[in-house]
C-alpha positions as a printed NumPy array, in Angstrom:
array([[183.959,  76.311,  42.287],
       [183.928,  73.827,  39.2  ],
       [185.144,  74.768,  36.451],
       [183.747,  71.814,  33.537],
       [185.802,  72.705,  30.592],
       [183.583,  71.513,  27.801],
       [181.983,  74.887,  28.883],
       [183.88 ,  77.314,  26.568],
       [184.627,  73.658,  23.456],
       [182.782,  70.472,  22.389],
       [181.324,  67.918,  20.439],
       [177.542,  66.466,  21.158],
       [178.541,  62.996,  22.23 ],
       [176.86 ,  61.166,  19.687],
       [178.901,  63.15 ,  17.042],
       [181.85 ,  62.892,  18.536],
       [182.543,  59.31 ,  17.13 ],
       [181.57 ,  59.664,  13.934],
       [183.726,  63.155,  13.799],
       [187.249,  61.356,  15.145],
       [185.951,  57.921,  13.162],
       [185.937,  60.063,   9.763],
       [188.616,  62.156,  10.403],
       [186.418,  65.509,   9.83 ],
       [188.452,  67.051,  13.11 ],
       [189.334,  70.249,  11.979],
       [186.705,  73.046,  12.687],
       [185.276,  73.474,   9.955],
       [184.681,  69.699,   8.442],
       [183.413,  69.748,  11.88 ],
       [180.797,  72.038,  11.8  ],
       [180.06 ,  71.039,   8.086],
       [179.119,  67.926,   9.742],
       [177.457,  68.938,  12.668],
       [175.587,  71.837,   9.944],
       [173.501,  69.052,   9.103],
       [173.277,  66.477,  11.188],
       [172.415,  68.335,  14.038],
       [169.404,  69.119,  12.753],
       [168.345,  65.656,  11.182],
       [169.01 ,  63.859,  14.24 ],
       [166.435,  66.595,  16.191],
       [164.046,  65.929,  12.776],
       [163.896,  62.261,  13.36 ],
       [164.056,  61.99 ,  16.531],
       [161.303,  64.809,  18.095],
       [159.211,  65.185,  14.689],
       [158.92 ,  62.308,  12.662],
       [159.88 ,  58.943,  14.634],
       [157.211,  60.678,  17.867],
       [154.879,  61.138,  14.78 ],
       [154.966,  57.778,  13.331],
       [155.916,  55.839,  16.464],
       [153.304,  53.308,  14.648],
       [153.407,  53.942,  11.02 ],
       [157.183,  54.611,  10.025],
       [158.593,  52.918,  13.625],
       [157.18 ,  50.25 ,  14.207],
       [159.407,  47.023,  13.836],
       [158.214,  45.688,  10.979],
       [159.033,  49.494,   9.065],
       [161.763,  51.38 ,  10.799],
       [164.876,  50.135,   8.837],
       [162.724,  50.323,   5.46 ],
       [162.635,  53.931,   7.181],
       [165.853,  54.738,   8.091],
       [166.696,  53.497,   4.181],
       [165.063,  56.093,   2.737],
       [165.935,  59.069,   5.668],
       [169.865,  58.586,   4.451],
       [168.842,  58.057,   0.316],
       [166.743,  61.691,   0.857],
       [169.952,  63.574,  -0.955],
       [170.617,  60.743,  -3.656],
       [168.91 ,  59.109,  -6.021],
       [169.272,  55.579,  -7.248],
       [172.279,  55.324,  -9.854],
       [174.342,  57.532,  -7.012],
       [173.28 ,  61.429,  -8.369],
       [172.036,  64.127,  -6.206],
       [168.602,  64.397,  -5.323],
       [166.684,  67.553,  -4.45 ],
       [163.58 ,  65.925,  -2.863],
       [160.521,  68.175,  -2.399],
       [158.653,  67.983,   1.434],
       [156.075,  65.981,  -1.515],
       [158.583,  63.649,  -3.081],
       [159.489,  62.196,   1.111],
       [155.729,  62.145,   1.891],
       [155.075,  60.765,  -1.56 ],
       [158.781,  57.734,  -0.405],
       [156.65 ,  57.618,   2.92 ],
       [154.088,  56.412,   2.087],
       [155.01 ,  53.74 ,   0.412],
       [156.82 ,  52.542,   3.219],
       [152.912,  52.942,   5.157],
       [150.655,  53.599,   3.329],
       [148.806,  55.004,   7.027],
       [151.791,  57.057,   7.574],
       [150.516,  61.513,   8.47 ],
       [154.055,  62.999,   8.483],
       [153.554,  66.645,   9.583],
       [154.02 ,  68.543,   6.425],
       [156.397,  71.539,   8.699],
       [158.432,  67.646,   8.892],
       [158.439,  67.159,   5.283],
       [159.25 ,  70.68 ,   4.556],
       [162.037,  70.535,   6.946],
       [163.647,  67.523,   5.728],
       [163.595,  68.597,   2.339],
       [164.957,  72.373,   3.394],
       [167.621,  70.637,   4.722],
       [168.66 ,  68.134,   1.703],
       [168.056,  70.829,  -0.564],
       [170.842,  72.741,   1.796],
       [173.457,  70.418,   1.469],
       [176.721,  71.565,   0.357],
       [178.98 ,  69.041,  -1.791],
       [181.155,  68.407,   1.215],
       [177.998,  68.05 ,   3.452],
       [176.537,  65.867,   0.669],
       [179.981,  64.21 ,   1.126],
       [179.703,  63.685,   4.374],
       [176.779,  61.954,   4.334],
       [177.911,  59.4  ,   1.73 ],
       [180.703,  58.331,   3.599],
       [179.173,  57.078,   6.832],
       [179.02 ,  53.268,   6.883],
       [175.318,  52.081,   7.315],
       [176.179,  51.824,  11.257],
       [176.329,  55.707,  11.658],
       [172.663,  56.504,  11.351],
       [172.106,  54.97 ,  15.212],
       [174.105,  57.95 ,  16.227],
       [172.919,  61.052,  14.308],
       [169.298,  59.998,  13.858],
       [169.31 ,  60.379,  17.823],
       [168.47 ,  63.82 ,  19.738],
       [172.171,  66.207,  19.84 ],
       [173.262,  66.847,  22.899],
       [175.219,  70.45 ,  22.842],
       [177.232,  70.891,  20.002],
       [179.473,  74.272,  19.95 ],
       [183.021,  74.265,  18.321],
       [184.442,  77.393,  19.36 ],
       [187.327,  79.14 ,  17.505],
       [190.867,  79.711,  19.834],
       [189.483,  83.438,  20.18 ],
       [185.862,  82.39 ,  21.32 ],
       [187.698,  80.506,  24.228],
       [189.662,  83.202,  24.752],
       [187.055,  85.873,  24.967],
       [185.173,  83.623,  27.015],
       [187.907,  82.677,  29.492],
       [187.888,  86.921,  30.141],
       [184.532,  86.598,  30.792],
       [185.106,  83.455,  33.626],
       [187.297,  86.221,  35.292],
       [184.31 ,  89.011,  35.372],
       [181.997,  87.519,  36.851],
       [185.608,  85.476,  39.41 ],
       [185.774,  89.714,  40.389],
       [182.522,  89.471,  42.178],
       [183.208,  86.703,  44.529],
       [184.017,  89.302,  48.396],
       [186.209,  86.319,  48.658],
       [188.439,  83.92 ,  46.305],
       [187.121,  80.342,  46.646],
       [189.093,  78.095,  48.946],
       [189.389,  75.238,  46.357],
       [188.977,  75.633,  42.624],
       [188.682,  72.254,  40.348],
       [188.838,  71.976,  36.42 ],
       [187.022,  68.904,  34.79 ],
       [189.402,  68.349,  31.85 ],
       [187.33 ,  65.322,  29.285],
       [189.703,  63.551,  28.342],
       [187.378,  61.493,  26.137],
       [186.712,  62.685,  22.938],
       [184.166,  65.169,  23.268],
       [186.224,  68.271,  22.945],
       [187.567,  69.237,  19.045],
       [191.555,  68.784,  19.645],
       [193.542,  71.251,  21.301],
       [190.385,  73.083,  23.414],
       [191.153,  71.884,  26.236],
       [195.093,  73.011,  26.25 ],
       [193.418,  76.684,  25.259],
       [191.355,  77.137,  28.162],
       [193.639,  75.529,  31.008]])
């Protein structure tokens, strides 16, 4: 029987690097970051890029498109922006006049930016240009568990063991020694 401790709590592998790099390792900071970074990554990788592969994400336009996404929550003077779907669509059309971004993607991007908390806007502004590659990808699982949630999950695992007719002859525990487990989660789960 192999038990992987990442089941109890894990950072998305692509976001884990940024969480550690920027010191957002508390549950509140990590969850605030993932609350916008995971949906943005999904919108970019599975929505915007797929829909505009030959226009906005063509090699000559991709840097401008990424730059436009990066500055969505801010005006040129640094003040907070709350762009509508039409505003975002217009900015993309300025990059490539033949792009056809589905309205649902424009609306989702607008909603995401409009609903950023002050903390999330600060996180967004803190990112360096080379950080955006990590965010604008499809994200893996991301789940930060509280100590109570980890304890509850361990108790559920005990219930699974009770259904076995005999104890397993060997139990291994896979423990992430990299940056994918939130600090302290593996000790608690073990």
